[in-house]
PDB file of C-alpha atoms and ligand atoms in Angstrom:
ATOM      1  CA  UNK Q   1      82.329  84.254  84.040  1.00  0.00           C
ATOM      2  CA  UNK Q   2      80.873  87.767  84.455  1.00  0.00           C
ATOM      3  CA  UNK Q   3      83.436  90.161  83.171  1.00  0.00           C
ATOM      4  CA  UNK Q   4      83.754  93.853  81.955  1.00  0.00           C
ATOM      5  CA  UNK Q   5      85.457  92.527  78.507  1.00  0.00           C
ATOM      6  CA  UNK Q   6      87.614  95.134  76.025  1.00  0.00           C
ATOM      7  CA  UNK Q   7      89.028  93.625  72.861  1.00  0.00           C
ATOM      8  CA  UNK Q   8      91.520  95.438  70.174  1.00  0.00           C
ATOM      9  CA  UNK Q   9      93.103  93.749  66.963  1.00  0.00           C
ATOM     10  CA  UNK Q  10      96.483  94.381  68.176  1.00  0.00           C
ATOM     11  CA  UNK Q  11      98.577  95.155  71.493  1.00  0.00           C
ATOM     12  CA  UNK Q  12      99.414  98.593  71.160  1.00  0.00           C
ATOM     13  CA  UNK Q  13      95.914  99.421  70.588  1.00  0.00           C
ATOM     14  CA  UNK Q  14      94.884  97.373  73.740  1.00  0.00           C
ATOM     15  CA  UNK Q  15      97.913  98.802  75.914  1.00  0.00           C
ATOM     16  CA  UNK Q  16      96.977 102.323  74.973  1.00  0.00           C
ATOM     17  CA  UNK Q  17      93.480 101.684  76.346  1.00  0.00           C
ATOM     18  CA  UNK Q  18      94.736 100.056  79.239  1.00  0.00           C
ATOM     19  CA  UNK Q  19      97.156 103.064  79.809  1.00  0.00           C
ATOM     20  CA  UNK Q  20      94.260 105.454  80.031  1.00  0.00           C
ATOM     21  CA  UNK Q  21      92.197 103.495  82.322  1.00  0.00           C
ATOM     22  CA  UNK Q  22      94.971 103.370  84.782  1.00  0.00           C
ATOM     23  CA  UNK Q  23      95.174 106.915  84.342  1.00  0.00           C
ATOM     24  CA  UNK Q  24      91.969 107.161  85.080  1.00  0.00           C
ATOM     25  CA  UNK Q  25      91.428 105.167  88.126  1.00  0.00           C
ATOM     26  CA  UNK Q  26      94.845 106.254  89.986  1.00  0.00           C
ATOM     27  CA  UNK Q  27      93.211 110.133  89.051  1.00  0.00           C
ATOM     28  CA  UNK Q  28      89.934 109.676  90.315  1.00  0.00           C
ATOM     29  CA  UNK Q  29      91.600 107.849  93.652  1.00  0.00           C
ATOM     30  CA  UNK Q  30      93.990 110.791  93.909  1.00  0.00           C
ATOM     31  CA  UNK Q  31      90.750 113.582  93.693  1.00  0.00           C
ATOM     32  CA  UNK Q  32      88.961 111.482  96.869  1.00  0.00           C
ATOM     33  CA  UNK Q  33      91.544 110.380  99.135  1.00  0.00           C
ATOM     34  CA  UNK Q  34      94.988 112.271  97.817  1.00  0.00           C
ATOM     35  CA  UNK Q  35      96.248 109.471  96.971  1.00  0.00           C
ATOM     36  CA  UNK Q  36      96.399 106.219  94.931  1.00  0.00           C
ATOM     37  CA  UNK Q  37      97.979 102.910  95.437  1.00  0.00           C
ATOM     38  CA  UNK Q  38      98.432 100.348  92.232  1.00  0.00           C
ATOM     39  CA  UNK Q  39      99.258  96.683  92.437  1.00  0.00           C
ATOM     40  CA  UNK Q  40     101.294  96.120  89.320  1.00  0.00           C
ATOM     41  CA  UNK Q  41     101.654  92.719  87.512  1.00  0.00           C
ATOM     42  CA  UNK Q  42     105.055  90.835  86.428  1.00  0.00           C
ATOM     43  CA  UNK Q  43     105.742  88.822  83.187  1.00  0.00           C
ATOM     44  CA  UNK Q  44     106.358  90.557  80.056  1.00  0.00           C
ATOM     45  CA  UNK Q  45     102.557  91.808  78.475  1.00  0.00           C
ATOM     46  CA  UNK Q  46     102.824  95.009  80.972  1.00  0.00           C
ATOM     47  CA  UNK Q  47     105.519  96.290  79.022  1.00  0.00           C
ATOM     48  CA  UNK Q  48     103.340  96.970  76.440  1.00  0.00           C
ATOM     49  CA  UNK Q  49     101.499  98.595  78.853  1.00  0.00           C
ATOM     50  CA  UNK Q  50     104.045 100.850  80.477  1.00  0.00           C
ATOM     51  CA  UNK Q  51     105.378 102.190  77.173  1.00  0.00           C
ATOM     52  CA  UNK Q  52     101.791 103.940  76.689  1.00  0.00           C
ATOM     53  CA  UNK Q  53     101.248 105.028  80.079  1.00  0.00           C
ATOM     54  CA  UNK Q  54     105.216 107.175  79.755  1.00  0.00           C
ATOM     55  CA  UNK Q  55     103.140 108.702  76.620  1.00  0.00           C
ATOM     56  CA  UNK Q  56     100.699 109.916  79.549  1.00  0.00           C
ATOM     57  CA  UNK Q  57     103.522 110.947  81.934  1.00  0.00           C
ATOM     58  CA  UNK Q  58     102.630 114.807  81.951  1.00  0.00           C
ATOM     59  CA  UNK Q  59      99.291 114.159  83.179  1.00  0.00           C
ATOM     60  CA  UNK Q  60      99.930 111.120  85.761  1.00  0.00           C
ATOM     61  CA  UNK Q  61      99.986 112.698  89.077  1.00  0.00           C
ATOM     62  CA  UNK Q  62     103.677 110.407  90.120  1.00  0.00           C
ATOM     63  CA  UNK Q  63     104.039 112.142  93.723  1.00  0.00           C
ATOM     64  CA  UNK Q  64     100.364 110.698  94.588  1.00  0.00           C
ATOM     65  CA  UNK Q  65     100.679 107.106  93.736  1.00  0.00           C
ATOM     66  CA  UNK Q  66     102.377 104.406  95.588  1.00  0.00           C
ATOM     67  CA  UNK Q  67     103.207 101.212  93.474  1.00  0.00           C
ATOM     68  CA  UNK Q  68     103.222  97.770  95.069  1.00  0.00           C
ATOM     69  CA  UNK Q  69     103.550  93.913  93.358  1.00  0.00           C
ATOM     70  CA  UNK Q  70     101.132  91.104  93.709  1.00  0.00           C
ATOM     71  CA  UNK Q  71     103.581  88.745  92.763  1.00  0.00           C
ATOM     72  CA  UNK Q  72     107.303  88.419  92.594  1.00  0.00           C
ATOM     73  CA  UNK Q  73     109.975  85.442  92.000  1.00  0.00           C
ATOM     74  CA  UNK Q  74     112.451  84.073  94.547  1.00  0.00           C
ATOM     75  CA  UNK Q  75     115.018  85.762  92.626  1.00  0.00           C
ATOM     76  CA  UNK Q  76     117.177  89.230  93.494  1.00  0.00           C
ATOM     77  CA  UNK Q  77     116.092  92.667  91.795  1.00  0.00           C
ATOM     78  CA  UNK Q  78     118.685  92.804  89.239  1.00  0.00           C
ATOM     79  CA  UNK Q  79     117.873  89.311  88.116  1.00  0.00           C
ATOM     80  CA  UNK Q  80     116.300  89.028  84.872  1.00  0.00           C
ATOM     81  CA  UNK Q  81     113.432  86.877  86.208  1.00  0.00           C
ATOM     82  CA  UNK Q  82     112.424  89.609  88.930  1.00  0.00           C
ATOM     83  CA  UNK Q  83     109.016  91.189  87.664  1.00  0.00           C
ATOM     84  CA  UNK Q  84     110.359  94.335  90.159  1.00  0.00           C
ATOM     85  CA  UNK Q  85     113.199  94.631  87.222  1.00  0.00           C
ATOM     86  CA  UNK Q  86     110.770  94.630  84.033  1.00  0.00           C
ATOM     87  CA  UNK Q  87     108.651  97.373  86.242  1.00  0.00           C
ATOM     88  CA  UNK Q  88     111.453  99.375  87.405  1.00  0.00           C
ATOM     89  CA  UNK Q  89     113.025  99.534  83.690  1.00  0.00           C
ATOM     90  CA  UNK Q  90     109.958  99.758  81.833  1.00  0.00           C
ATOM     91  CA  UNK Q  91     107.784 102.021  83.886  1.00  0.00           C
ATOM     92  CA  UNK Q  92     108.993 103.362  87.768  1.00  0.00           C
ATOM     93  CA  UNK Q  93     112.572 104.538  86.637  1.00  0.00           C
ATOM     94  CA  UNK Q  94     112.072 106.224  83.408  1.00  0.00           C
ATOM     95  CA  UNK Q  95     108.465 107.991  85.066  1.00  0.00           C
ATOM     96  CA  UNK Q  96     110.726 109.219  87.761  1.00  0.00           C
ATOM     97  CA  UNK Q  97     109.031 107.452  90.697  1.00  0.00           C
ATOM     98  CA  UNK Q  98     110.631 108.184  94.156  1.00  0.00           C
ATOM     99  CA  UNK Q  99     111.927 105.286  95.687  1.00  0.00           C
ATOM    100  CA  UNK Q 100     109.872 105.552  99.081  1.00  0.00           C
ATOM    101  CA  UNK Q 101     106.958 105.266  96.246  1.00  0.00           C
ATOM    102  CA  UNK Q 102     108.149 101.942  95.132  1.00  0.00           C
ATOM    103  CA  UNK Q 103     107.340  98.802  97.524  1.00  0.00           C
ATOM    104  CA  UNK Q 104     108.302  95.797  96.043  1.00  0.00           C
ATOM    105  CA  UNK Q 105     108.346  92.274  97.510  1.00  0.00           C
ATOM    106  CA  UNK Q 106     111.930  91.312  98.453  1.00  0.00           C
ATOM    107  CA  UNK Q 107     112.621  88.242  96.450  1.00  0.00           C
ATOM    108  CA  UNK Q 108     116.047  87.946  97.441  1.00  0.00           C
ATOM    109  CA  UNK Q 109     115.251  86.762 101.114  1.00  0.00           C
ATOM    110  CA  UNK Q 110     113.630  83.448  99.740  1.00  0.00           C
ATOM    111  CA  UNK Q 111     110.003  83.174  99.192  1.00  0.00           C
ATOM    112  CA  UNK Q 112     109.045  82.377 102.572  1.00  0.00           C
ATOM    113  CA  UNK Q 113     110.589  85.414 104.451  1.00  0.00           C
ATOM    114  CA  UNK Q 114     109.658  87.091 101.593  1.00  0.00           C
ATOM    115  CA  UNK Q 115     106.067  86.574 102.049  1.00  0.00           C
ATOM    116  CA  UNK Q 116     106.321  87.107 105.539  1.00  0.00           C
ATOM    117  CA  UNK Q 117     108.251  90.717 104.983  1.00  0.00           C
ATOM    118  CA  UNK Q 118     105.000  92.106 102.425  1.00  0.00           C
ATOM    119  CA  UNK Q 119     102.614  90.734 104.487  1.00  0.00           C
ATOM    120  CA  UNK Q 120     104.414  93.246 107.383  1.00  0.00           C
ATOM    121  CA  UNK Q 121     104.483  95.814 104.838  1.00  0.00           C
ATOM    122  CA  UNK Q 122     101.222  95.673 103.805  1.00  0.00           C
ATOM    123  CA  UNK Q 123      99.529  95.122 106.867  1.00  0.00           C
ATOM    124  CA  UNK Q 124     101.913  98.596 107.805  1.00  0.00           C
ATOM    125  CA  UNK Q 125     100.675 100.571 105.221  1.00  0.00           C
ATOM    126  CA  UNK Q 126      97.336  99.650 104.947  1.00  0.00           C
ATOM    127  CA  UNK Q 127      96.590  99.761 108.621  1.00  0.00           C
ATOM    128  CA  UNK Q 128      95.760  95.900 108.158  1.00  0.00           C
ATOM    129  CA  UNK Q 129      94.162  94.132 105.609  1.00  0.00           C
ATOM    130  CA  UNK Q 130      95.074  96.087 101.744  1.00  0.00           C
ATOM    131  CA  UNK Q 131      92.473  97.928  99.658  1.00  0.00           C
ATOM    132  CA  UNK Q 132      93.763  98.674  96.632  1.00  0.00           C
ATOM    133  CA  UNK Q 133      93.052 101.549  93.918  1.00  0.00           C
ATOM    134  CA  UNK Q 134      93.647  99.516  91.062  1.00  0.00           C
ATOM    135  CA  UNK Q 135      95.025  95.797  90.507  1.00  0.00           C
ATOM    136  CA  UNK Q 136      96.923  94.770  87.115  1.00  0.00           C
ATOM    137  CA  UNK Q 137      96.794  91.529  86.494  1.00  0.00           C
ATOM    138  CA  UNK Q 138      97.788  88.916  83.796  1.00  0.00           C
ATOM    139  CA  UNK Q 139      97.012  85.135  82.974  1.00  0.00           C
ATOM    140  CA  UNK Q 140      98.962  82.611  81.913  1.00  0.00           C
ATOM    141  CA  UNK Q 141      98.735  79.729  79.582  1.00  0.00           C
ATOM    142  CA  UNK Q 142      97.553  77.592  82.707  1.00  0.00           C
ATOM    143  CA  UNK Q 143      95.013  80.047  83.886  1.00  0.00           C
ATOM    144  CA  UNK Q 144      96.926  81.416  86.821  1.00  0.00           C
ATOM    145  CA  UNK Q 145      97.212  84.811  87.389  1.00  0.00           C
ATOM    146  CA  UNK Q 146     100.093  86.532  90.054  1.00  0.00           C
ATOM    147  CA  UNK Q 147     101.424  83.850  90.907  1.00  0.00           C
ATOM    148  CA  UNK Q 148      98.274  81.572  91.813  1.00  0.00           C
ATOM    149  CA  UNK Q 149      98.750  78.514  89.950  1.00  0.00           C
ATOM    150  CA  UNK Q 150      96.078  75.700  89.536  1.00  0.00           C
ATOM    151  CA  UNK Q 151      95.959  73.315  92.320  1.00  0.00           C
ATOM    152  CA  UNK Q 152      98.313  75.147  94.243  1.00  0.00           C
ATOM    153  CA  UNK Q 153      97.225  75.832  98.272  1.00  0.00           C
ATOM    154  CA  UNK Q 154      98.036  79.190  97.870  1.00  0.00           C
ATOM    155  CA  UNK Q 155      94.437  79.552  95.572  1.00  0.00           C
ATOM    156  CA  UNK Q 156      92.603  78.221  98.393  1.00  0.00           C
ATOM    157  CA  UNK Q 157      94.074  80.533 101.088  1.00  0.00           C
ATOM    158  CA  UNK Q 158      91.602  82.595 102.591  1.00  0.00           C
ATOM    159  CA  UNK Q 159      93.506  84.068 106.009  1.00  0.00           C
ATOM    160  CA  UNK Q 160      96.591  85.065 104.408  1.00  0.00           C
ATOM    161  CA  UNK Q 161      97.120  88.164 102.543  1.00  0.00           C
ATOM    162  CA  UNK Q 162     100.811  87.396 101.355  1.00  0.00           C
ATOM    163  CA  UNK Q 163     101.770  83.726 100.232  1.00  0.00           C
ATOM    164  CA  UNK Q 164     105.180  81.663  99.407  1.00  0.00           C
ATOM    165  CA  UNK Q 165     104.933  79.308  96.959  1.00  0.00           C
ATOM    166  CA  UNK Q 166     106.771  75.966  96.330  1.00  0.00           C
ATOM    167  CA  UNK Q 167     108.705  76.587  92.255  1.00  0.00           C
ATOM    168  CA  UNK Q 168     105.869  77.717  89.814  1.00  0.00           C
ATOM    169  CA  UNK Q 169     104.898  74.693  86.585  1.00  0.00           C
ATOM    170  CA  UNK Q 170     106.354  77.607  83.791  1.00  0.00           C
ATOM    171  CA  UNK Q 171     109.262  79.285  83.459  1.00  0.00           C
ATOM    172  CA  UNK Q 172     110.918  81.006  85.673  1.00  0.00           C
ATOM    173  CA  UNK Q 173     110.996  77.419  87.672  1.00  0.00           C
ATOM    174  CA  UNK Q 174     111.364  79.338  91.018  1.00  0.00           C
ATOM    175  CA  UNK Q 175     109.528  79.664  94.168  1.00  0.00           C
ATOM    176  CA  UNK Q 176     107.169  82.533  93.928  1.00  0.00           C
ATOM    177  CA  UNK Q 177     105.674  84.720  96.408  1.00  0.00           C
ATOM    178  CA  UNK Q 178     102.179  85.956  95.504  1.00  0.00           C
ATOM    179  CA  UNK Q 179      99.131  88.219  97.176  1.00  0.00           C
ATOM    180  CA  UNK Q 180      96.587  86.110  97.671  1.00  0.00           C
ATOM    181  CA  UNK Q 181      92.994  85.956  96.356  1.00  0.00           C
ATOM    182  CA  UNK Q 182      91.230  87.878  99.016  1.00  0.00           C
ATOM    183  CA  UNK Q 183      93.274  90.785  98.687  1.00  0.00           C
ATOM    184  CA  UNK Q 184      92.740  90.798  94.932  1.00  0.00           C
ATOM    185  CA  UNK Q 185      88.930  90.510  95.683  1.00  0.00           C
ATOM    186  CA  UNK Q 186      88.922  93.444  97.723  1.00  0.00           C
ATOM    187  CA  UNK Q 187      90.644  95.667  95.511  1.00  0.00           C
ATOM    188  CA  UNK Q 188      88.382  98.897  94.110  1.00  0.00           C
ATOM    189  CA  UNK Q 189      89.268  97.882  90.452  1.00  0.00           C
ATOM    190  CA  UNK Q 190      90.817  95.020  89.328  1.00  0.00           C
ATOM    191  CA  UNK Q 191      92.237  94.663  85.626  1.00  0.00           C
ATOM    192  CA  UNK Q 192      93.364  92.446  83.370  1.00  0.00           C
ATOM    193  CA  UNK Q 193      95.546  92.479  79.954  1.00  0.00           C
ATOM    194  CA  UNK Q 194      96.543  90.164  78.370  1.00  0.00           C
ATOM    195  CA  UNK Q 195      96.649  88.545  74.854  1.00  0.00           C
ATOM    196  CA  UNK Q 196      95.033  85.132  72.738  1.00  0.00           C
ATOM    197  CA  UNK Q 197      98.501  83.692  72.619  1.00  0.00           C
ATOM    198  CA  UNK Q 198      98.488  80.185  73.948  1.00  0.00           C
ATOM    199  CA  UNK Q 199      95.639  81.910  76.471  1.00  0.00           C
ATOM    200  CA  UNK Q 200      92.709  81.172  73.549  1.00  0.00           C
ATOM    201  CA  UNK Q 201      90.978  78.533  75.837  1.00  0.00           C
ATOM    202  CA  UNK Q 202      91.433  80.420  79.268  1.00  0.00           C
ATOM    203  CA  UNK Q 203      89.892  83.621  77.456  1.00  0.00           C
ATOM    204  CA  UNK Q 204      87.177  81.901  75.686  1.00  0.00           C
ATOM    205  CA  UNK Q 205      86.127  80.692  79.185  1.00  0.00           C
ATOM    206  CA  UNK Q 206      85.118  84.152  79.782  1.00  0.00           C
ATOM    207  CA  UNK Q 207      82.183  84.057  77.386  1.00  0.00           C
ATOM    208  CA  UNK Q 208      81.318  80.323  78.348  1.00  0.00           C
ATOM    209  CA  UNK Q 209      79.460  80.486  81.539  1.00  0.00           C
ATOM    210  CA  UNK Q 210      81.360  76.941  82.912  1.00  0.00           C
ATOM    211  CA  UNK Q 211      81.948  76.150  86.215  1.00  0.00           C
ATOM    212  CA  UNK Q 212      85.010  78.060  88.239  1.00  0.00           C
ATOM    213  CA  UNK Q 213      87.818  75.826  87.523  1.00  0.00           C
ATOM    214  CA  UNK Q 214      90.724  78.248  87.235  1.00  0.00           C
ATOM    215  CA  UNK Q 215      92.680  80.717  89.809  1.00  0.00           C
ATOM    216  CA  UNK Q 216      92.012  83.869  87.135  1.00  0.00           C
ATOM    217  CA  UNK Q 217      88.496  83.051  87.520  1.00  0.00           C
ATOM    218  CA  UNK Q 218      88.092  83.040  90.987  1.00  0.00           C
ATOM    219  CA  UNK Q 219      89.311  86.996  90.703  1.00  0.00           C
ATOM    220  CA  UNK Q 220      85.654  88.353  91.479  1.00  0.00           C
ATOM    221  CA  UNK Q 221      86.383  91.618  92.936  1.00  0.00           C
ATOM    222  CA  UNK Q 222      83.780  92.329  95.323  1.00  0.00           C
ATOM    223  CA  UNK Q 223      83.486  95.988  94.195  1.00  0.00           C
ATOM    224  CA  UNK Q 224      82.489  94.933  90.607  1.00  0.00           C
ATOM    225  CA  UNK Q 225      83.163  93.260  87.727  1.00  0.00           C
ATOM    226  CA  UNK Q 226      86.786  92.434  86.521  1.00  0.00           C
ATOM    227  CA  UNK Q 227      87.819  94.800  83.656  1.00  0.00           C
ATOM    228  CA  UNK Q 228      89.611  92.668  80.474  1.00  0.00           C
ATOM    229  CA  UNK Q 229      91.904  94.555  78.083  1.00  0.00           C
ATOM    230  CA  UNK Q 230      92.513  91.505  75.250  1.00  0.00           C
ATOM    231  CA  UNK Q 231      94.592  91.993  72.159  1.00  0.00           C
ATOM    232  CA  UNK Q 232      94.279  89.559  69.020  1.00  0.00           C
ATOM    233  CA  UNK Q 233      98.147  89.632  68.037  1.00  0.00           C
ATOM    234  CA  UNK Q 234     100.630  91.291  69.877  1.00  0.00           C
ATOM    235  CA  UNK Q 235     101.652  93.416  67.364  1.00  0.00           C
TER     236      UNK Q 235
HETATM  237  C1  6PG N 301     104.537  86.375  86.722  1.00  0.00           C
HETATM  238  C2  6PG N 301     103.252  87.125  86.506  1.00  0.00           C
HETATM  239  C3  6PG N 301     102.237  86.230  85.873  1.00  0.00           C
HETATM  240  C4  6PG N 301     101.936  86.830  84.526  1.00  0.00           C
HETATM  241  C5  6PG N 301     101.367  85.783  83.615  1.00  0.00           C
HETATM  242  C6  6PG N 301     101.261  86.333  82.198  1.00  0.00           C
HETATM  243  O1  6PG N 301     105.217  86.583  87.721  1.00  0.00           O
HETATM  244  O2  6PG N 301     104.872  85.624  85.791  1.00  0.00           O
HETATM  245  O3  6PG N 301     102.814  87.820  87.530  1.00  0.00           O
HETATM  246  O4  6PG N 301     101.056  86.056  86.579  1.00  0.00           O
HETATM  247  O5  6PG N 301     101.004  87.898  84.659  1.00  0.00           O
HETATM  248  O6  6PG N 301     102.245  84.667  83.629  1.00  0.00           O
HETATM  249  O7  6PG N 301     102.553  86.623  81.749  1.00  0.00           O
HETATM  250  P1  6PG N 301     102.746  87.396  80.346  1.00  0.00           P
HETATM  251  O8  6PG N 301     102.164  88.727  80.565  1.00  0.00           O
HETATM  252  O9  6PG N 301     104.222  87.408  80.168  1.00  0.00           O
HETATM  253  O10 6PG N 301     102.019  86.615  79.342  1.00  0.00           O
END
C-alpha cells in the first residue's frame, strides 16, 4: 500500500510530529480559504496527540478551525466510551475552542438517527458532500479505522457520507456511527497515528504490496498519499 510513512522510537516523539503537521495543514488551510475544518479521531492514541498540539496553542489559529468526528459510539457525551469526551477533555476544552466550533456526532440519539443528524450537518456545512482540511485517523488491531470494521456494509458504502453501524467486534461493544470511506477519500490530507501494539501485522502491510484486504487500506485519499505517524512503544 502506497503510503507517506513517519516512524519514531517512542510516542511522544511521534505525537509531537504529528502535532506540528496538524499545525501545519489547519495553517496553510486558514492562509487560502480563512478557514480550516479537522476531522478528529476517537480511541485513546490521540491523546498523545493532543497533549503536544496544547504545547503549540499560542500559534494554532483556534477562532479559524472548526472540529468535526468521523466516528463516534452510540453512547451520551459524558460517557466514558464517547470519543467526543476524550476530545473535549484532552484537546477542545483546555485549547479554549468555542462551542459553535465543535460539531460532534450526537451519540445519544442511537446510531441510526445519529447518522442521519451528521449526515444533515455535514451536508449543511459543507454545502453537500464534505471536503475536509485534514483527517486524523487511527487503526485498530482488526484493521479498521473510524469505525469501519472488516466485513462490515458500512466499508462498502459508496452513496452515503454518514453511516450507523450494528455493535462494533472490540470494545466498546456498541453500535457505532462512522463517516464513510468516500468522505475520507476526498479529504485534502488524510493522517494516520498510531502505534505497533497488537497493530504489527496491519502496519507491516504497509510495506508489503498485498492485495486490499482491510478498511484502513482502502483510505486512498484522492488528493495524495496517506500520511503515517508510527511509534515503536508508546512510551
Ligand atoms: C474508535 C476509533 C477507532 C480508533 C482505533 C484505534 O472509535 O474506537 O475511532 O477507529 O482510532 O480503534 O484506537 P487506539 O487509538 O485507542 O488504538
Amino acid at each position: 500500500m502506497k503510503a507517506h510513512i513517519r516512524e519514531f522510537e517512542s510516542g511522544a516523539e511521534a505525537a509531537a510530529a504529528a502535532a506540528l503537521f496538524i499545525l501545519e495543514k489547519t495553517s496553510m488551510a486558514i492562509e487560502s480559504s480563512g478557514r480550516a475544518s479537522v476531522l478528529l479521531a476517537g480511541g485513546s492514541a490521540p491523546k498523545m496527540i493532543n497533549a503536544e498540539l496544547l504545547k503549540l496553542r499560542e500559534e494554532i489559529n483556534v477562532s479559524r478551525i472548526d472540529w468535526y468526528f468521523g466516528d463516534e459510539r452510540a453512547v451520551a457525551p459524558e460517557s466514558p466510551d464517547s470519543n467526543f469526551l476524550m476530545q473535549w477533555e484532552t484537546l477542545l476544552s483546555p485549547l479554549g475552542v468555542e462551542t459553535n466550533r465543535i460539531h460532534r456526532i450526537k451519540g445519544e440519539l442511537g446510531a441510526v438517527k445519529a447518522a442521519e443528524d451528521y449526515r444533515k450537518l455535514l451536508s449543511e456545512r459543507f454545502d453537500g458532500s464534505p471536503v475536509f482540511d485534514l483527517v486524523l485517523l487511527g487503526i485498530g488491531p482488526d484493521g479498521h479505522t473510524a469505525s469501519l470494521f472488516p466485513g462490515y456494509p458500512a466499508v462498502l458504502l459508496s452513496d452515503e457520507m454518514v453511516t450507523s453501524t450494528s455493535p462494533a467486534p472490540l470494545n466498546p461493544f456498541v453500535e457505532r456511527v462512522s463517516v464513510t470511506l468516500p468522505v475520507i477519500n476526498a479529504a485534502k490530507t488524510v493522517m494516520f497515528f498510531t502505534g505497533y501494539d497488537g497493530k504489527k501485522a496491519m502496519i507491516d502491510r504497509l510495506s508489503a504490496q498485498q492485495d486490499i484486504k482491510y478498511p484502513f487500506e482502502m483510505v486512498r485519499p484522492e488528493s495524495g498519499l496517506p500520511e503515517w505517524f508510527i511509534y515503536r512503544s508508546p512510551k
